Coordinates of C-alpha atoms in Angstrom, one line a residue:
X1 CA 10.4 42.0 -55.6
X2 CA 9.9 45.1 -54.6
X3 CA 11.3 48.6 -56.3
X4 CA 11.6 51.3 -53.9
X5 CA 9.5 54.5 -54.5
X6 CA 11.5 57.0 -56.4
X7 CA 12.6 60.3 -55.2
X8 CA 9.8 63.1 -55.3
X9 CA 9.6 65.8 -57.7
X10 CA 7.4 68.5 -58.8
X11 CA 5.2 65.9 -61.2
X12 CA 5.2 64.1 -57.6
X13 CA 4.4 65.4 -54.6
X14 CA 5.8 65.4 -51.8
X15 CA 2.8 64.1 -49.0
X16 CA 1.2 65.1 -46.4
X17 CA -0.1 65.2 -43.0
X18 CA -3.2 64.7 -44.7
X19 CA -2.0 61.0 -45.3
X20 CA -1.7 60.1 -42.0
X21 CA -5.8 58.7 -41.6
X22 CA -6.4 56.2 -39.1
X23 CA -8.6 53.5 -39.9
X24 CA -10.2 52.8 -36.3
X25 CA -12.3 49.2 -38.5
X26 CA -9.1 47.7 -39.0
X27 CA -6.9 49.4 -35.2
X28 CA -4.4 50.0 -37.7
X29 CA -3.1 53.0 -40.1
X30 CA -3.6 53.9 -44.0
X31 CA -1.6 52.8 -46.2
X32 CA 1.2 55.1 -46.3
X33 CA 2.3 55.2 -42.6
X34 CA 5.5 54.4 -41.4
X35 CA 7.3 55.3 -38.5
X36 CA 9.5 58.0 -37.9
X37 CA 13.1 57.5 -37.2
X38 CA 12.3 57.3 -33.2
X39 CA 9.3 55.5 -33.6
X40 CA 7.5 58.2 -33.9
X41 CA 4.5 59.3 -36.7
X42 CA 5.6 63.0 -38.2
X43 CA 4.2 65.1 -40.8
X44 CA 7.2 65.3 -43.2
X45 CA 7.4 60.9 -42.8
X46 CA 6.0 58.5 -45.5
X47 CA 7.0 55.2 -46.9
X48 CA 6.8 54.2 -50.1
X49 CA 4.6 51.4 -51.1
X50 CA 5.7 48.0 -50.0
X51 CA 6.5 49.3 -46.9
X52 CA 9.9 50.6 -48.8
X53 CA 12.5 52.2 -47.2
X54 CA 10.9 56.2 -46.6
X55 CA 13.4 59.0 -48.0
X56 CA 15.7 60.9 -46.9
X57 CA 15.5 64.2 -47.2
X58 CA 12.7 67.0 -46.7
X59 CA 11.7 69.2 -49.3
X60 CA 11.8 72.7 -48.9
X61 CA 8.8 74.8 -47.3
X62 CA 5.5 75.0 -48.8
X63 CA 7.4 73.6 -52.5
X64 CA 4.4 70.9 -52.2
X65 CA 0.7 69.9 -52.0
X66 CA -0.8 67.1 -50.7
X67 CA -2.9 65.0 -53.4
X68 CA -6.7 64.7 -53.2
X69 CA -7.8 61.1 -52.1
X70 CA -11.5 60.0 -51.1
X71 CA -10.5 60.0 -47.1
X72 CA -8.7 62.8 -47.1
X73 CA -9.7 66.5 -47.0
X74 CA -9.9 68.8 -50.1
X75 CA -6.1 69.8 -49.5
X76 CA -3.3 70.2 -47.2
X77 CA -0.3 72.6 -47.6
X78 CA 2.8 71.6 -46.6
X79 CA 3.9 73.7 -42.8
X80 CA 6.9 75.4 -43.4
X81 CA 8.9 74.4 -40.5
X82 CA 9.1 70.9 -39.0
X83 CA 7.6 71.2 -35.6
X84 CA 4.5 68.2 -35.4
X85 CA 1.1 69.5 -35.8
X86 CA -0.7 71.2 -33.1
X87 CA -3.5 67.5 -33.1
X88 CA -1.1 64.2 -33.7
X89 CA -2.1 61.2 -34.9
X90 CA -2.2 58.6 -32.4
X91 CA 0.5 56.3 -31.8
X92 CA -0.2 52.7 -32.7
X93 CA -1.1 49.4 -30.2
X94 CA 2.1 48.1 -28.4
X95 CA 2.7 44.5 -30.0
X96 CA 2.4 41.6 -26.6
X97 CA 5.3 40.2 -26.2
X98 CA 4.8 36.1 -26.4
X99 CA 5.8 34.3 -23.0
X100 CA 9.3 33.5 -22.7
X101 CA 11.9 30.5 -21.6
X102 CA 11.7 31.7 -18.3
X103 CA 7.8 31.7 -18.4
X104 CA 7.7 28.6 -20.0
X105 CA 9.6 26.7 -18.0
X106 CA 10.6 27.9 -14.9
X107 CA 8.0 29.4 -13.9
X108 CA 5.2 26.6 -13.2
X109 CA 8.0 24.6 -11.6
X110 CA 8.8 27.9 -9.1
X111 CA 4.8 28.0 -8.6
X112 CA 4.6 24.3 -7.7
X113 CA 7.8 24.7 -5.8
X114 CA 6.2 27.7 -3.1
X115 CA 3.0 25.7 -3.3
X116 CA 4.3 23.2 -1.6
X117 CA 6.0 25.3 1.0
X118 CA 3.1 26.7 1.8
X119 CA 1.2 23.3 2.3
X120 CA 3.9 21.8 3.9
X121 CA 4.6 24.4 6.4
X122 CA 0.4 23.8 7.2
X123 CA 1.1 20.3 7.5
X124 CA 3.4 20.8 10.0
X125 CA 5.7 18.8 8.3
X126 CA 8.8 20.9 7.6
X127 CA 11.9 21.4 10.6
X128 CA 10.0 24.4 12.7
X129 CA 7.2 24.2 11.4
X130 CA 4.8 22.6 13.9
X131 CA 5.3 19.2 15.5
X132 CA 7.0 16.8 14.1
X133 CA 6.8 12.9 12.9
X134 CA 8.6 11.0 15.1
X135 CA 11.8 10.2 13.6
X136 CA 13.0 6.5 13.4
X137 CA 14.1 4.3 15.9
X138 CA 18.1 4.5 15.5
X139 CA 19.3 0.7 15.7
X140 CA 21.2 0.3 18.9
X141 CA 24.1 -1.9 19.7
X142 CA 23.0 -4.7 22.6
X143 CA 25.2 -3.1 25.3
X144 CA 23.9 -0.2 25.1
X145 CA 20.0 -1.2 24.7
X146 CA 20.6 -3.3 28.4
X147 CA 22.0 -0.2 30.1
X148 CA 18.7 1.2 29.9
X149 CA 17.8 -1.8 32.2
X150 CA 19.2 -0.6 35.7
X151 CA 21.2 -3.7 36.9
X152 CA 18.8 -4.1 40.2
X153 CA 15.3 -5.5 37.4
X154 CA 17.5 -8.6 35.1
X155 CA 16.9 -10.5 38.3
X156 CA 12.9 -10.2 38.0
X157 CA 12.8 -10.6 34.6
X158 CA 14.5 -14.1 35.0
X159 CA 12.6 -15.1 37.8
X160 CA 9.3 -13.8 35.3
X161 CA 10.7 -15.2 31.8
X162 CA 10.9 -18.5 35.0
X163 CA 7.5 -18.8 35.3
X164 CA 7.1 -20.2 31.6
X165 CA 8.7 -22.0 29.1
X166 CA 7.8 -20.6 26.4
X167 CA 9.1 -17.2 27.8
X168 CA 12.6 -15.1 27.7
X169 CA 14.3 -12.6 29.5
X170 CA 14.7 -10.7 26.7
X171 CA 11.3 -10.9 25.5
X172 CA 10.3 -8.6 28.8
X173 CA 12.8 -6.7 27.7
X174 CA 11.7 -6.5 25.0
X175 CA 7.8 -5.5 25.5
X176 CA 8.8 -2.8 28.0
X177 CA 10.9 -1.2 26.4
X178 CA 8.6 -1.4 22.9
X179 CA 6.2 -0.2 26.1
X180 CA 8.2 2.8 27.5
X181 CA 11.3 2.9 26.5
X182 CA 12.1 1.5 30.0
X183 CA 11.2 4.9 30.9
X184 CA 10.8 4.6 35.0
X185 CA 9.7 7.8 35.5
X186 CA 5.8 8.5 35.6
X187 CA 5.4 11.7 34.9
X188 CA 6.6 10.9 31.5
X189 CA 4.6 8.7 30.3
X190 CA 1.1 8.7 28.6
X191 CA -1.4 6.4 28.1
X192 CA -1.7 3.3 30.6
X193 CA 0.4 3.3 33.6
X194 CA 4.1 2.1 34.1
X195 CA 6.9 0.7 32.8
X196 CA 4.7 -2.1 31.7
X197 CA 1.8 -0.2 30.4
X198 CA -0.9 -1.7 32.9
X199 CA -4.4 -0.1 32.8
X200 CA -6.4 -0.4 35.8
X201 CA -8.4 -3.2 34.7
X202 CA -5.1 -5.4 33.6
X203 CA -3.5 -4.9 36.8
X204 CA -6.5 -6.0 38.8
X205 CA -6.1 -8.6 37.0
X206 CA -2.2 -9.4 37.0
X207 CA -0.6 -7.3 39.9
X208 CA 0.6 -7.9 42.9
X209 CA 2.9 -6.9 45.2
X210 CA 5.7 -8.7 43.7
X211 CA 8.7 -6.7 45.8
X212 CA 7.5 -7.2 49.2
X213 CA 7.5 -2.9 50.4
X214 CA 3.2 -3.8 51.1
X215 CA 2.5 -1.8 48.3
X216 CA 1.0 -3.1 44.7
X217 CA 1.5 -0.6 41.9
X218 CA 1.6 -0.5 37.9
X219 CA 4.6 2.1 38.2
X220 CA 6.3 0.5 40.6
X221 CA 9.0 -1.9 38.0
X222 CA 9.6 -5.0 39.5
X223 CA 5.8 -5.4 40.0
X224 CA 4.9 -4.4 36.7
X225 CA 7.7 -6.8 35.1
X226 CA 6.5 -10.0 37.5
X227 CA 2.9 -8.6 36.2
X228 CA 4.0 -9.2 32.8
X229 CA 5.4 -12.0 33.1
X230 CA 2.3 -14.0 34.5
X231 CA 0.1 -12.1 31.9
X232 CA 2.2 -13.3 28.9
X233 CA 2.7 -16.9 30.5
X234 CA -1.0 -17.4 30.5
X235 CA -1.6 -16.7 27.2
X236 CA 0.8 -19.0 26.6
X237 CA -0.8 -22.0 28.5
X238 CA -4.1 -20.9 26.9
X239 CA -2.3 -20.0 22.9
X240 CA -0.2 -23.9 23.8
X241 CA -4.0 -25.5 24.3
X242 CA -5.0 -24.0 21.6
X243 CA -2.4 -25.8 19.7
X244 CA -2.6 -29.0 21.1
X245 CA -6.1 -29.1 19.9
X246 CA -4.6 -28.3 16.3
X247 CA -7.3 -25.2 16.2
X248 CA -4.2 -23.2 15.4
X249 CA -0.7 -22.9 14.7
X250 CA 2.7 -21.9 14.7
X251 CA 5.7 -21.0 16.3
X252 CA 4.5 -20.9 19.9
X253 CA 6.3 -17.4 21.3
X254 CA 4.6 -15.6 18.1
X255 CA 1.2 -16.9 18.7
X256 CA 1.4 -15.6 22.6
X257 CA 2.9 -12.3 22.0
X258 CA -0.3 -11.9 18.8
X259 CA -2.3 -13.1 21.7
X260 CA -1.3 -10.4 24.4
X261 CA -1.9 -7.7 21.0
X262 CA -4.7 -8.9 19.8
X263 CA -6.1 -11.6 22.1
X264 CA -6.8 -15.0 22.8
X265 CA -9.6 -14.7 20.6
X266 CA -8.5 -13.4 17.4
X267 CA -5.3 -16.1 17.3
X268 CA -7.6 -18.9 17.7
X269 CA -10.1 -17.0 14.8
X270 CA -7.8 -17.2 12.3
X271 CA -5.9 -20.1 13.4
X272 CA -2.2 -18.7 12.8
X273 CA -0.9 -15.1 14.2
X274 CA -3.3 -13.1 13.0
X275 CA -2.2 -10.1 10.2
X276 CA -2.5 -7.5 12.8
X277 CA -0.7 -9.2 15.2
X278 CA 2.1 -9.5 13.0
X279 CA 3.9 -6.8 13.1
X280 CA 3.7 -6.5 17.4
X281 CA 6.1 -9.5 16.8
X282 CA 7.9 -8.7 14.4
X283 CA 9.1 -6.0 16.4
X284 CA 9.3 -7.6 19.3
X285 CA 11.6 -10.9 18.0
X286 CA 14.1 -7.7 16.9
X287 CA 14.0 -5.9 19.8
X288 CA 14.9 -9.0 22.2
X289 CA 18.2 -9.3 19.9
X290 CA 19.3 -6.2 21.8
X291 CA 18.7 -7.6 25.1
X292 CA 19.9 -11.5 24.4
X293 CA 22.7 -10.6 27.3
X294 CA 19.8 -11.7 30.0
X295 CA 19.2 -14.5 28.7
X296 CA 22.9 -15.9 29.3
X297 CA 22.6 -19.0 31.7
X298 CA 19.4 -19.9 30.3
X299 CA 18.5 -22.5 27.8
X300 CA 16.9 -21.2 24.7
X301 CA 13.4 -23.1 25.3
X302 CA 13.0 -26.0 23.0
X303 CA 16.5 -25.8 21.5
X304 CA 18.0 -28.1 24.3
X305 CA 20.8 -30.7 22.9
X306 CA 18.9 -33.8 20.9
X307 CA 18.6 -37.0 23.3
X308 CA 22.2 -39.1 21.8
X309 CA 20.5 -42.1 22.4
X310 CA 16.8 -43.7 22.3
X311 CA 14.5 -41.8 24.8
X312 CA 10.9 -42.9 22.8
X313 CA 10.3 -46.3 21.6
X314 CA 8.2 -46.3 18.0
X315 CA 4.6 -44.8 18.3
X316 CA 4.1 -47.7 14.9
X317 CA 5.0 -50.8 13.9
X318 CA 6.5 -49.3 10.5
X319 CA 10.5 -47.2 10.8
X320 CA 9.9 -45.8 6.8
X321 CA 9.4 -42.4 7.0
X322 CA 7.3 -40.8 3.9
X323 CA 7.7 -36.7 4.6
X324 CA 11.0 -35.8 7.4
X325 CA 10.9 -33.4 9.4
X326 CA 11.3 -29.9 8.5
X327 CA 10.2 -27.3 5.4
X328 CA 7.9 -28.6 2.6
X329 CA 5.1 -27.6 0.4
X330 CA 2.0 -29.4 2.4
X331 CA 1.0 -31.8 -0.7
X332 CA -3.3 -30.4 -0.6
X333 CA -2.5 -26.8 0.5
X334 CA 0.5 -26.2 -1.2
X335 CA 2.2 -24.2 1.7
X336 CA 5.1 -24.1 2.2
X337 CA 6.0 -24.0 6.2
X338 CA 7.3 -26.5 8.8
X339 CA 6.7 -29.9 8.2
X340 CA 6.4 -30.2 12.6
X341 CA 6.6 -33.2 12.5
X342 CA 7.6 -37.0 10.5
X343 CA 4.7 -39.3 8.7
X344 CA 5.1 -42.7 8.6
X345 CA 3.5 -44.2 6.2
X346 CA 1.4 -47.4 6.8
X347 CA -1.8 -49.1 6.4
X348 CA -5.7 -48.3 7.4
X349 CA -6.1 -49.3 10.6
X350 CA -2.6 -50.2 11.6
X351 CA -2.1 -50.0 15.7
X352 CA -0.3 -47.1 17.2
X353 CA 1.0 -47.1 21.1
X354 CA 2.5 -44.5 22.9
X355 CA 5.8 -44.0 22.6
X356 CA 6.5 -43.3 27.1
X357 CA 4.0 -42.9 29.9
X358 CA 2.6 -39.8 30.6
X359 CA -1.0 -38.9 30.8
X360 CA -3.9 -38.2 27.9
X361 CA -4.3 -34.0 28.0
X362 CA -5.8 -34.2 24.3
X363 CA -7.9 -37.0 22.6
X364 CA -11.0 -35.1 20.1
X365 CA -10.7 -34.5 16.2
X366 CA -9.4 -31.4 14.6
X367 CA -9.8 -29.6 11.3
X368 CA -5.9 -30.3 10.4
X369 CA -4.9 -33.5 12.0
X370 CA -8.4 -35.7 12.1
X371 CA -8.4 -37.3 15.6
X372 CA -5.9 -35.7 17.2
X373 CA -3.7 -37.5 20.7
X374 CA -1.6 -35.4 23.0
X375 CA 0.5 -37.7 25.8
X376 CA 2.4 -35.0 28.1
X377 CA 5.1 -37.2 29.5
X378 CA 6.4 -34.6 32.1
X379 CA 10.3 -33.2 32.7
X380 CA 12.8 -35.4 30.9
X381 CA 16.2 -35.1 30.8
X382 CA 14.8 -31.2 32.3
X383 CA 13.1 -29.8 29.3
X384 CA 8.6 -30.5 29.6
X385 CA 7.8 -32.9 26.4
X386 CA 5.6 -34.1 24.9
X387 CA 4.1 -36.6 21.7
X388 CA 0.5 -36.1 19.4
X389 CA -0.1 -38.8 16.8
X390 CA -2.4 -37.5 14.9
X391 CA -4.6 -38.5 11.3
X392 CA -6.1 -42.0 13.7
X393 CA -9.1 -43.9 12.0
X394 CA -10.2 -44.6 15.6
X395 CA -9.3 -43.4 19.2
X396 CA -9.2 -45.8 22.3
X397 CA -8.3 -43.7 25.0
X398 CA -9.6 -40.5 26.4
X399 CA -8.7 -37.3 28.7
X400 CA -7.0 -38.2 31.0
X401 CA -6.0 -41.4 31.6
X402 CA -2.7 -42.1 32.5
X403 CA -0.7 -44.9 30.2
X404 CA 2.5 -46.9 29.5
X405 CA 4.6 -47.5 27.2
X406 CA 3.3 -49.4 24.4
X407 CA -0.5 -48.4 25.5
X408 CA -2.7 -49.1 22.4
X409 CA -3.9 -45.7 21.4
X410 CA -5.0 -45.6 18.7
X411 CA -5.2 -46.7 14.6
X412 CA -3.2 -45.4 11.7
X413 CA -5.7 -43.7 9.4
X414 CA -6.2 -40.9 6.8
X415 CA -8.9 -38.4 8.9
X416 CA -8.7 -34.5 8.7
X417 CA -5.8 -32.9 5.9
X418 CA -4.1 -36.5 4.2
X419 CA -3.2 -37.5 1.6
X420 CA -2.9 -41.0 2.6
X421 CA -3.4 -43.6 5.2
X422 CA -0.1 -42.7 8.1
X423 CA 0.5 -41.2 11.3
X424 CA 2.0 -38.2 11.9
X425 CA 4.0 -37.8 15.3
X426 CA 5.5 -35.6 17.2
X427 CA 7.6 -34.3 20.0
X428 CA 6.9 -31.0 21.2
X429 CA 9.7 -30.4 23.7
X430 CA 8.7 -26.8 26.4
X431 CA 6.5 -25.9 24.1
X432 CA 8.3 -25.5 20.4
X433 CA 8.5 -29.0 17.6
X434 CA 12.1 -31.0 17.6
X435 CA 13.0 -33.6 15.7
X436 CA 11.0 -36.9 16.5
X437 CA 14.2 -38.9 15.1
X438 CA 17.1 -38.6 17.5
X439 CA 14.3 -39.0 20.4
X440 CA 13.3 -42.1 18.8
X441 CA 17.2 -43.2 18.9
X442 CA 17.5 -43.0 14.7
X443 CA 19.3 -39.3 14.5

């Protein structure tokens, strides 16, 4: 423990200014330095050894002299007054403060916040800072969406959709909504012209004077509605043929909408709705629900009441079903999806016959269905009906041939994606797959 320095007496001279020597090589003051009461170094102040407190009295003027040291001048007499010397010793360097909590914690966060604000301002993402992103569309009620459409356009939507069994008025209304929001002010529209978005080439192919006013223009809503219906029905016909041939698979309306936004070639290449067409298909189907009031009085395509008695004859002698109509996991691809028909297991070469009178519209080898035959039966109870016969080992009819109920079409086989000999039998009503069993009187 350090002991305080004794009070100076006659034998212990009080240190004078000579002991305030500065040691530049260390940047500090010598061993006998000490701050005064006001944080400065004066001629009458000196510390006790080991930082002991300085005495709080001053000796009489001229009574003490400074002792000799090796680093100080020979002798210096204490001044007679308490006034500071002419050249006071330099002040010690101020001690640097360590960063406080604000600097360590708050300042970095504030810096990041300011930087983010600057970035967003430059990028134009802050309100009032420039062009903003289009806000998400607020869901609207069915009545509010229908109110966007002039009442005079509704009959034209129905007429345009009636050109083919796949379309519905609500689907056409949804397509126009997605394109223009039913804004008939052509000056407010950008890009393609009119509410249906036809460009010059598209209008040349599909546009006509639908309302009979002597002018064919995409800027006239009635002309545009009817042109869109013609375009969609043509696309539906193309994907129907592709699906009939087994090159594509899926819901006919979904395939039609995908062909509209990506082109029929992309749908055929993918064999289904291509990935880049999925968003548009989902968007239209969602919007169509808001316009379903336009479908009132129109039967939903392919979804009419099932027959209450047999309309079709059994296509095979066996009536055992190994895989019914409905959702299932495919035994080879392991993909879960709709099984679009029923499977009748039978021995290889078992005869397969026409379920009803009609015309063969397709008879060829396909990748998935193997040897496949499609018979068009025309209109049955107000619906367009076709039947299909797949995985045949042999075909005995050709495209364009007229057949009657019981005509031999081919033989049971296991061609295409098949696990064994069986007949895959389908019923297509207005372009949509139906459960075949009610049509066979076994519902």
